[in-house]
XYZ file of C-alpha atoms in Angstrom:
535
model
C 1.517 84.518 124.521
C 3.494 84.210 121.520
C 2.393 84.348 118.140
C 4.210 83.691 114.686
C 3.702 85.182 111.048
C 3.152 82.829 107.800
C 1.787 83.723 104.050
C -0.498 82.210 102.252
C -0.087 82.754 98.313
C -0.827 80.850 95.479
C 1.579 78.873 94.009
C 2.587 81.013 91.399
C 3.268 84.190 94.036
C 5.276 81.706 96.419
C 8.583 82.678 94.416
C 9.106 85.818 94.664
C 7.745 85.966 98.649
C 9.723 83.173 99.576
C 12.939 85.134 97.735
C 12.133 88.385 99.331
C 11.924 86.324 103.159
C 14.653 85.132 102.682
C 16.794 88.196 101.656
C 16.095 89.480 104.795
C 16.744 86.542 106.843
C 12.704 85.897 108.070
C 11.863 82.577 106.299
C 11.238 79.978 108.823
C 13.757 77.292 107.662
C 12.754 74.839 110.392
C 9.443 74.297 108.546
C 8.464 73.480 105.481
C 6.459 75.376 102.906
C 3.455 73.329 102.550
C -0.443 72.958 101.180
C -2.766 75.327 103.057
C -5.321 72.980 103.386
C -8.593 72.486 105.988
C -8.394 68.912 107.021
C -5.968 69.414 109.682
C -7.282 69.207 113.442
C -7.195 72.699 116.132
C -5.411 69.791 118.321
C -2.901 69.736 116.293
C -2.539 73.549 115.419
C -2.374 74.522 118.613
C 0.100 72.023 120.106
C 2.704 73.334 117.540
C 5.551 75.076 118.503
C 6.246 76.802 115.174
C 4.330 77.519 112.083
C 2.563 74.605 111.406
C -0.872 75.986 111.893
C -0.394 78.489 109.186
C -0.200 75.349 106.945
C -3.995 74.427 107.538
C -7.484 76.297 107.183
C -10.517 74.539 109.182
C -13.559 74.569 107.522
C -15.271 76.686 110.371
C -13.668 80.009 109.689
C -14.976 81.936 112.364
C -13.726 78.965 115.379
C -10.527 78.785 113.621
C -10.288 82.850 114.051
C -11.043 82.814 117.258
C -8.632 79.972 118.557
C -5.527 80.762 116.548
C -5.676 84.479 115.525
C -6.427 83.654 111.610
C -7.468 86.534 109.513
C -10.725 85.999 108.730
C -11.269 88.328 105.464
C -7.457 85.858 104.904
C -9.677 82.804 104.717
C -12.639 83.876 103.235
C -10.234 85.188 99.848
C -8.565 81.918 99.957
C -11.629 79.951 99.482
C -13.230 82.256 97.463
C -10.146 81.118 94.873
C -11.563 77.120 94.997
C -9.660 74.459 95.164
C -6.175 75.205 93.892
C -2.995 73.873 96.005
C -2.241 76.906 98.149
C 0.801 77.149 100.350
C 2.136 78.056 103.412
C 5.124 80.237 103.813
C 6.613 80.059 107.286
C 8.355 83.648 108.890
C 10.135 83.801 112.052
C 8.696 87.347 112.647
C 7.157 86.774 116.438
C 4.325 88.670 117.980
C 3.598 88.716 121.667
C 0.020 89.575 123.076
C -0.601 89.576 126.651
C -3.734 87.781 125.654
C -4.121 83.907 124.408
C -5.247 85.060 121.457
C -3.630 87.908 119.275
C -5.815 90.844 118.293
C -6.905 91.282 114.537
C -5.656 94.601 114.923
C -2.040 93.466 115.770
C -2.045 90.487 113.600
C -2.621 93.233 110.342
C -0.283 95.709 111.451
C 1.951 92.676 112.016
C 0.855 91.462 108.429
C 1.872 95.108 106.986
C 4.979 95.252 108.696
C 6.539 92.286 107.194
C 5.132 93.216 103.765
C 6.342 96.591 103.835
C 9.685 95.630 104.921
C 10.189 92.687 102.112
C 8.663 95.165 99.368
C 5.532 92.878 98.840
C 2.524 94.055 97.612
C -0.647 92.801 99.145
C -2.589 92.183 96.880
C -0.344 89.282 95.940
C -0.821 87.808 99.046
C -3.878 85.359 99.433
C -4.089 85.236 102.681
C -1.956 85.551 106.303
C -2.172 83.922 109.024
C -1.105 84.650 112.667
C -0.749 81.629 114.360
C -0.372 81.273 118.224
C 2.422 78.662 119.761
C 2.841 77.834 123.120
C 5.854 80.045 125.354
C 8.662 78.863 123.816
C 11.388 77.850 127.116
C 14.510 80.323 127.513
C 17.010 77.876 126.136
C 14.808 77.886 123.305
C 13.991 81.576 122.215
C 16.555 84.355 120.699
C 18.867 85.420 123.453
C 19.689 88.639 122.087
C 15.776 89.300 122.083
C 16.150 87.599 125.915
C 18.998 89.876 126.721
C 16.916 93.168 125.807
C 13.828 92.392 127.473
C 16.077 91.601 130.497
C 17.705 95.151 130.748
C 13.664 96.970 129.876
C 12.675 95.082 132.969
C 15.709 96.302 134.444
C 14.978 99.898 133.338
C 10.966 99.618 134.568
C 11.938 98.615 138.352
C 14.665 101.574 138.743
C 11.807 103.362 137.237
C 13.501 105.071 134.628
C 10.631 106.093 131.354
C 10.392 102.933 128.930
C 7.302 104.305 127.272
C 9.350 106.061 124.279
C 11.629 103.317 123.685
C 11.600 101.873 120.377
C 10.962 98.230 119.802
C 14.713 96.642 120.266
C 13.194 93.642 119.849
C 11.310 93.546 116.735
C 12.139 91.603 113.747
C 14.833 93.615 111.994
C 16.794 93.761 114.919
C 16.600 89.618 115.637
C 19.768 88.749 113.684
C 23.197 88.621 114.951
C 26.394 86.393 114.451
C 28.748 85.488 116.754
C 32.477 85.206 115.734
C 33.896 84.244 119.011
C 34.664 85.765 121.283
C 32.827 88.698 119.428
C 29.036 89.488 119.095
C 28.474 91.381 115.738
C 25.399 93.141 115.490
C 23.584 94.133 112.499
C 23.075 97.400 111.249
C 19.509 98.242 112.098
C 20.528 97.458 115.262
C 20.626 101.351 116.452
C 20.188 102.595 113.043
C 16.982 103.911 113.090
C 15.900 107.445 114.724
C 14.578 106.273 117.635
C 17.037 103.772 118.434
C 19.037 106.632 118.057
C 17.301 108.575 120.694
C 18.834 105.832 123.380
C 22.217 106.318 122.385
C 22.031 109.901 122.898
C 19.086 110.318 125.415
C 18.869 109.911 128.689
C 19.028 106.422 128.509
C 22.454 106.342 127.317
C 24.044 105.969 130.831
C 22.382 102.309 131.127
C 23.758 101.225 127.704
C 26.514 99.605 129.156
C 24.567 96.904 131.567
C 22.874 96.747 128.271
C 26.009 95.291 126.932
C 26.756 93.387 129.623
C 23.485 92.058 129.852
C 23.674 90.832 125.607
C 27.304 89.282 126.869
C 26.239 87.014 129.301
C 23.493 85.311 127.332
C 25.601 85.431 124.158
C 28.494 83.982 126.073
C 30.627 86.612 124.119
C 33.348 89.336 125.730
C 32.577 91.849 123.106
C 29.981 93.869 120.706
C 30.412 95.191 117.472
C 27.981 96.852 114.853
C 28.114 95.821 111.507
C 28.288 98.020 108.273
C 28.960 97.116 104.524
C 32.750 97.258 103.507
C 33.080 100.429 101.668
C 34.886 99.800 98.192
C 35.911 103.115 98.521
C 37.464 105.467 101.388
C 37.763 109.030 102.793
C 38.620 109.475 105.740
C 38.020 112.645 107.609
C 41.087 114.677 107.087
C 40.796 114.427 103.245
C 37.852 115.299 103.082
C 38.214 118.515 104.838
C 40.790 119.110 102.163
C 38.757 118.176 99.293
C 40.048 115.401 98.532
C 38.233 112.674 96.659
C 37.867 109.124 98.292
C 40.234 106.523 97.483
C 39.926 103.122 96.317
C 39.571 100.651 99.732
C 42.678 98.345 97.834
C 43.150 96.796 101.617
C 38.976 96.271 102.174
C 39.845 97.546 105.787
C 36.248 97.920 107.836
C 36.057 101.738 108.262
C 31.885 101.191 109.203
C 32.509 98.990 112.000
C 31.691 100.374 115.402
C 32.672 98.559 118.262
C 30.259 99.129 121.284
C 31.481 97.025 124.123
C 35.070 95.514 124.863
C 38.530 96.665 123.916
C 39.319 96.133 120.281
C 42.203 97.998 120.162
C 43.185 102.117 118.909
C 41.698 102.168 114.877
C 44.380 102.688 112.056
C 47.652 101.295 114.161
C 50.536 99.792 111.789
C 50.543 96.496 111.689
C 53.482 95.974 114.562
C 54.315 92.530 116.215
C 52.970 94.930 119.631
C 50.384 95.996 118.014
C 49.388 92.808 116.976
C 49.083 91.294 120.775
C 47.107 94.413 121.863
C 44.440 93.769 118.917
C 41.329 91.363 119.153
C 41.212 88.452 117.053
C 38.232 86.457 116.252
C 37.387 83.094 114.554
C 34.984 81.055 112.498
C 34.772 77.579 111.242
C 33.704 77.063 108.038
C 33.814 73.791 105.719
C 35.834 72.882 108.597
C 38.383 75.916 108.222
C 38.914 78.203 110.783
C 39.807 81.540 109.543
C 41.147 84.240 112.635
C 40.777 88.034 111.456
C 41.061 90.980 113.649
C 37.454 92.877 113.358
C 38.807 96.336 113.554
C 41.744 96.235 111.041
C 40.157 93.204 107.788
C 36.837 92.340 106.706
C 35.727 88.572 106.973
C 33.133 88.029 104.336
C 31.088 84.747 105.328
C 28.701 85.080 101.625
C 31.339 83.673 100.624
C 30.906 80.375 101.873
C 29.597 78.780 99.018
C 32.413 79.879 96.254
C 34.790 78.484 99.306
C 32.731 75.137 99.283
C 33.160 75.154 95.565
C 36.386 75.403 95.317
C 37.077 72.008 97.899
C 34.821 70.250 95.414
C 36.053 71.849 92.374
C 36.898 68.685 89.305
C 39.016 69.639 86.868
C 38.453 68.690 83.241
C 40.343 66.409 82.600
C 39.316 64.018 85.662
C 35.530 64.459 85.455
C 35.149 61.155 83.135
C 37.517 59.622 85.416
C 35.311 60.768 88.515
C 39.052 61.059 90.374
C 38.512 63.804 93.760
C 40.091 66.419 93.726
C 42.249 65.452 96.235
C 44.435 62.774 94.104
C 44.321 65.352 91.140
C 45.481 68.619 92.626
C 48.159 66.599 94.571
C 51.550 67.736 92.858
C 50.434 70.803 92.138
C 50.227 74.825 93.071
C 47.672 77.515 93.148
C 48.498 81.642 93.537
C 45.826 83.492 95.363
C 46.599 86.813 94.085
C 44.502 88.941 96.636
C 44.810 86.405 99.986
C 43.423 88.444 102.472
C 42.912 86.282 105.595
C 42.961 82.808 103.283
C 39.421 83.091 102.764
C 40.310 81.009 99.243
C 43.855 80.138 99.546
C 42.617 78.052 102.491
C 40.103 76.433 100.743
C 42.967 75.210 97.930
C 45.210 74.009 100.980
C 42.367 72.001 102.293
C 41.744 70.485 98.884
C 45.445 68.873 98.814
C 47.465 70.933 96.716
C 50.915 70.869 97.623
C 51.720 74.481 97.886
C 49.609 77.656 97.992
C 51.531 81.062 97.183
C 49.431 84.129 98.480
C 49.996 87.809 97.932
C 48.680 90.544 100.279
C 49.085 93.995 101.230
C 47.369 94.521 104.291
C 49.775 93.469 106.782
C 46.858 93.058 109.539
C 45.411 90.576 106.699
C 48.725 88.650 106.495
C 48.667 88.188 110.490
C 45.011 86.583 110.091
C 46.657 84.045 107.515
C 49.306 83.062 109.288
C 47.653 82.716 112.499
C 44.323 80.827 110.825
C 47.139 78.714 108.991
C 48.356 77.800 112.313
C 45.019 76.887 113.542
C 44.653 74.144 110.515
C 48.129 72.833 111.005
C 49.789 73.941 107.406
C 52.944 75.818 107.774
C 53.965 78.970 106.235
C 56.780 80.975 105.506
C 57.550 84.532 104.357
C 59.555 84.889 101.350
C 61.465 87.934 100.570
C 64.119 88.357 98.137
C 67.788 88.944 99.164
C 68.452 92.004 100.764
C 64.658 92.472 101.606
C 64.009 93.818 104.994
C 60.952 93.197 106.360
C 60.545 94.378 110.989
C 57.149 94.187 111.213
C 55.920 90.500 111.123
C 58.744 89.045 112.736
C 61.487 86.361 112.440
C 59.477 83.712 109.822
C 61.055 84.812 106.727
C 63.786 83.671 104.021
C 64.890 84.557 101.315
C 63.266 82.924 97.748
C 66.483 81.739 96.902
C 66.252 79.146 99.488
C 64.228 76.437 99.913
C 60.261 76.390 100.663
C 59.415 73.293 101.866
C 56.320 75.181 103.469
C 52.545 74.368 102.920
C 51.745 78.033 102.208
C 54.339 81.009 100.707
C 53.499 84.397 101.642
C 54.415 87.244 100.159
C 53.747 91.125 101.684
C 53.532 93.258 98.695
C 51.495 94.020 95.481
C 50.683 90.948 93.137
C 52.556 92.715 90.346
C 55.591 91.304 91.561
C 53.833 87.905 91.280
C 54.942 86.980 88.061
C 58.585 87.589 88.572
C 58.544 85.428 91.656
C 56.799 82.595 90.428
C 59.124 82.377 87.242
C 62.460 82.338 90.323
C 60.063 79.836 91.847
C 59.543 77.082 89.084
C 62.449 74.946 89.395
C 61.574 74.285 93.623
C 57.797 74.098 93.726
C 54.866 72.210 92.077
C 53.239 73.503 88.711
C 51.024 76.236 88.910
C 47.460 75.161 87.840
C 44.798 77.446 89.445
C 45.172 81.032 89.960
C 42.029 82.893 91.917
C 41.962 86.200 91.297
C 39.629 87.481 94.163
C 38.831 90.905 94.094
C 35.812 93.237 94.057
C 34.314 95.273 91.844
C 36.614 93.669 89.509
C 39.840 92.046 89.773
C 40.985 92.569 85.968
C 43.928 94.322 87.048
C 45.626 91.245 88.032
C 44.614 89.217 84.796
C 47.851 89.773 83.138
C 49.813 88.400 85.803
C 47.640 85.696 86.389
C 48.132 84.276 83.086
C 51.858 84.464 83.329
C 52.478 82.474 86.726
C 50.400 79.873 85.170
C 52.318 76.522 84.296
C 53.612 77.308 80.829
C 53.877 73.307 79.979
C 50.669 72.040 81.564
C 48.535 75.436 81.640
C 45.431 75.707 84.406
C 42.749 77.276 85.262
C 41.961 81.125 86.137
C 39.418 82.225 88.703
C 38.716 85.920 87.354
C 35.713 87.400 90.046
C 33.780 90.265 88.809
C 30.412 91.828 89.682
C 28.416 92.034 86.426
C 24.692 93.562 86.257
C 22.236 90.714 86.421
C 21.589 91.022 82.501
C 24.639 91.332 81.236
C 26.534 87.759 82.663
C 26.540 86.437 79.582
C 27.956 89.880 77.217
C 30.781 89.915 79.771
C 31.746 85.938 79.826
C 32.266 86.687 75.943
C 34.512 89.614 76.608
C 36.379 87.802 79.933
C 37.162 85.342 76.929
C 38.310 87.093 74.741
C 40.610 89.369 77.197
C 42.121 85.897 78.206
C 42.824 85.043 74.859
C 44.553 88.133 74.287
C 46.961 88.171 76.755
C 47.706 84.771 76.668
C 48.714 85.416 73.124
C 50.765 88.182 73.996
C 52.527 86.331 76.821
C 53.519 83.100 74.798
C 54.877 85.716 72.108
C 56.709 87.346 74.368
C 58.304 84.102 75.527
C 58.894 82.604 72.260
C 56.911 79.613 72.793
C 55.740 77.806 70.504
C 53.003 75.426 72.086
C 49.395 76.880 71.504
C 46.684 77.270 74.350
C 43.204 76.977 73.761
C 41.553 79.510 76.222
C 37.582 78.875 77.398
C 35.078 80.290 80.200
C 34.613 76.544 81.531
C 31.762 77.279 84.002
C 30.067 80.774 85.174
C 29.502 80.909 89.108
C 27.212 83.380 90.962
C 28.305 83.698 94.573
C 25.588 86.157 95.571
C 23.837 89.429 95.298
C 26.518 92.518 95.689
C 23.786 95.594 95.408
C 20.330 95.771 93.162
C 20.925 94.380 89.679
C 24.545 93.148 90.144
C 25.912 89.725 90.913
C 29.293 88.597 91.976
C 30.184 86.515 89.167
C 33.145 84.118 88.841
C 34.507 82.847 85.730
C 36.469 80.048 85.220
C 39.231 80.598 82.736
C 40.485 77.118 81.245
C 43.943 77.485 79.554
C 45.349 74.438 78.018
C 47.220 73.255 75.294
C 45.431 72.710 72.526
C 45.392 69.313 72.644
C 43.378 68.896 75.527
C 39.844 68.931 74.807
C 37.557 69.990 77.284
C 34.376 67.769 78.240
C-alpha cells in the first residue's frame, strides 16, 4: 500500500513550511493547500489518489486513525487549538507498508524525516497526517523510483544480499531531469555513505543493469550526476603544486560525473572532431531550445524566469502606450556580453530585435549557440577582424568589415574587445539598446564596456547581474547607480559629447537563491537622455 505525507499548521506557520517544501522540491503541486477541516466523508478520503485526505479531520478520531493512518496525538493538538482555519500542506514524500494501513511507528519516523530534512521544528507543526491512496498504476508513479525497485528485485532472485542496501528510493533521491537524450541525476543520488557502499561494494558489478534498467524507463541513452558549478577551479595538477584555484571565467562543469553512456574524453579543445565525438543535449524552454554539451558548459534552467522576463520585458517609454515588445525592440540591437550557450541572447532574438551580438570564450559554449541558433531558425555568423585566423569552429566566419546581414554576430574572445567592435559596427547594424551583462558572482567587470557599446544618440538599458546578501539589495542598487553614473560620465567626456544622460536602477529583479543569505539580483540600468522621463 502506498501512503503520502501532508502538514497540518496553523495559518501563520504555513509560510515558512510551505517555503522550506518547496526548496527541496517535496510540495505536492498537484493539490492545493487547503482548510483541515472534519466534515469531509472516509468515502471520499480514501478514494483519493493524492493528498486530499490530509485536508480533512473526522470527528471520530480514533476511526479516522485506524482507516487512514492519521496521527492521533496530530488530531487531538489540532482540536485542542478550537476552531481556527487550519491547513493542509500537501508533500510528495511516499511511504509504502505492506499493510493497508501504515504503522504509527512509520508514519512518525516518516513525519521526522521530512522535518529534519526541511530544517522544521516540530513544535511548529500542528499536526501530520499520513494518508493512504490507492496503488498508483506504473504509467503513473516515478520511473526512476520504478527503475530501482526493478533492479532490487533483480538483485533478490540472483540472490545477491539486499539487506544493507540503503533506501535508493526514498525521497531525496526522487528528483531527476531529463535533458534528452540525457538523464541527470541529482546529487544525493550516491552521495551519501551508504549509497557509497554500492559503488564500491560488492554490488558494484550490477551497477551497470542498474543503468540500463533507469534507461529504459527514462527513455534516455545516458546518466549523469549532478553537482553545483564551481565559481572557482583547481584542478589536480595545481594543486599538487600549491597552486591556488582559479576563477571558473568559462563556468565549465568540473562536478559532473557521467555514469552511463559515452560523453566524450573531459578537457578536449574545442575541435570541429572533437565536436562530433561529444554529446549534446537539449531543452525547450519559453519555446527555445538551447543544445549544450554536458561535459564541456553548464546549462542553468533557474534561470528560466529572468529568461521569461526578458521576452516580456516593456521598455519605458512604451508602457503608457501598452506597445509589445515585439513592435518596440524591432530596429534595434542588444550585446550579451557573457553568451554562453544563448541562455539570454536567445531570449532577446525571440523578442524581435533585429540583431543580437554575443561574446564568449568558451569555444564548447559558442558550438551550443550556434547549434541551438540553428534549432530556432536565426542565422549566425562569426565575425573576426581582417587578418584574424580562427581553425577551430570552421568555415562560418567574415571579416567585420563586411556585411552582417545575420540574426545573431558572434564573437570568440573576451568582451573587452566589445567596445571597439561595436563602435566599427554602428554604421551597418541597428542601435544598441539593451546590454545584459550576465555573469556570476558579479559581472562589474564588464560595466565599463557595457556603457560604451550602448547607442550614444538614443541610450538603453543595462542588465548588470550580481549576487547581493539578502539585506543588503537595496545599499547595493544605490551604489550600482552611482557606478553607472560614473562611468557614463567619464565615457561621454571622453567622447566630447555634449548630450547629457540621466542614469536610474529602473526595476530590481531576484532570479533566485545562489547560497544562504544571497540572492541573484539583476538591476536594470536605464540610460537616457535627459529628456526622457521615466514613468
Amino acid at each position: 500500500m502506498a501512503f503520502k505525507l501532508s502538514f497540518i499548521a496553523p495559518p501563520e506557520e504555513v509560510k515558512p513550511i510551505k517555503t522550506a517544501l518547496e526548496a527541496h522540491n517535496l510540495i505536492d503541486r498537484r493539490v492545493k493547500i487547503s482548510p483541515a477541516t472534519p466534515e469531509a466523508s472516509l468515502e471520499q478520503i480514501t478514494n483519493s489518489v493524492v493528498i486530499s485526505p490530509s485536508c480533512h479531520i473526522p470527528d471520530s478520531v480514533s476511526g479516522y486513525a485506524e482507516s487512514t493512518g492519521l496521527l492521533e496525538e496530530s488530531v487531538s493538538r489540532l482540536r485542542c487549538h478550537g476552531s481556527k482555519a487550519w491547513l493542509s500542506i500537501p508533500t510528495v514524500f511516499e511511504v509504502d507498508d505492506t499493510n493497508s494501513v501504515i504503522s504509527h511507528a512509520e508514519a512518525t519516523r516518516a513525519k521526522d524525516t521530512v522535518l529534519k530534512r526541511i530544517g522544521i521544528d516540530d513544535q511548529c507543526c500542528i499536526g501530520v497526517v499520513v494518508g493512504n491512496c490507492r496503488r498508483l498504476d506504473e504509467k503513473e508513479q516515478n520511473p526512476l523510483v520504478l527503475a530501482v525497485r526493478e533492479w532490487l528485485d533483480i538483485l533478490n532472485s540472483k540472490g545477491v544480499a539486499i539487506s544493507d542496501v540503503p533506501k535508493l528510493t526514498s525521497d531525496d533521491r526522487r528528483t531527476y531531469t531529463v535533458y534528452s537524450p540525457m538523464l541527470l541525476l541529482p546529487p544525493t543520488f550516491l552521495s551519501k555513505e551508504s549509497s557509497r557502499q554500492i559503488v564500491a561494494g560488492p554490488l558494484k558489478p550490477n551497477l551497470p543493469e542498474l543503468w540500463r534498467i533507469i534507461c529504459r524507463k527514462l527513455k534516455v541513452t545516458h546518466i549523469a550526476i549532478n553537482k553545483p558549478i564551481p565559481a572557482r577551479t583547481t584542478t589536480a595538477s595545481s594543486a599538487s603544486e600549491g597552486h591556488a584555484a582559479e576563477t571558473n571565467t568559462l563556468r565549465s562543469p568540473f562536478d559532473l560525473t557521467p555514469v552511463h553512456g559515452e560523453f566524450g574524453e573531459a578537457n578536449l579543445p574545442p575541435t570541429t572532431e572533437n565536436f562530433q565525438r561529444a554529446l549534446w543535449v537539449s531543452t525547450v524552454q519559453n519555446d527555445i531550445v538551447q543544445v549544450w554539451p554536458p561535459l564541456y558548459t553548464m546549462f542553468s534552467r533557474g534561470n528560466i524566469g529572468e529568461k521569461t522576463r526578458l521576452l516580456k520585458l516593456l521598455s519605458p517609454e512604451t508602457v503608457s502606450r501598452e506597445d509589445s515588445l515585439q513592435r518596440k525592440l524591432s530596429g534595434s540591437s542588444a550585446v550579451d556580453l557573457y553568451a554562453g550557450i544563448g541562455y539570454f541572447a536567445f531570449s532577446y532574438a525571440k523578442a524581435g530585435l533585429d540583431k543580437v551580438l554575443c561574446w564568449e570564450l568558451n569555444g564548447w559554449s559558442i558550438e551550443g549557440l550556434k547549434r541551438g541558433a540553428k534549432k530556432n531558425g536565426w542565422t549566425t555568423k562569426m565575425i573576426l577582424e581582417d587578418g584574424q585566423k580562427h581553425a577551430t569552429l570552421g568555415n562560418n566566419v567574415r571579416n567585420e568589415n563586411e556585411g552582417a546581414s545575420e540574426r545573431l554576430l558572434i564573437f570568440h574572445e573576451s568582451n573587452c574587445n566589445a567596445a571597439r567592435r561595436v563602435k566599427r559596427l554602428r554604421s551597418r547594424i541597428p542601435p544598441v539598446r539593451h546590454v545584459n551583462c550576465g555573469y556570476l558572482p558579479s559581472s562589474s567587470g564588464s560595466w565599463d564596456v557595457a556603457v560604451r557599446v550602448l547607442d550614444p544618440i538614443q541610450g538603453g538599458w543595462i542588465h548588470a547581474h550580481e549576487n547581493v546578501g539578502l539585506h543588503d539589495v537595496d545599499r547595493r542598487k544605490s551604489e550600482v547607480v552611482e557606478i553607472f553614473r560614473e562611468l557614463v560620465g567619464r565615457c561621454h567626456a571622453e567622447d566630447s559629447g555634449t548630450r547629457r544622460f540621466h542614469v536610474e536602477c529602473q526595476h530590481v529583479e531576484r532570479v533566485k537563491a545562489y547560497a544562504p543569505g544571497v540572492t541573484h539580483i539583476v538591476f536594470d540600468l536605464a540610460i537616457l537622455p535627459e529628456k526622457f522621463q521615466l514613468p
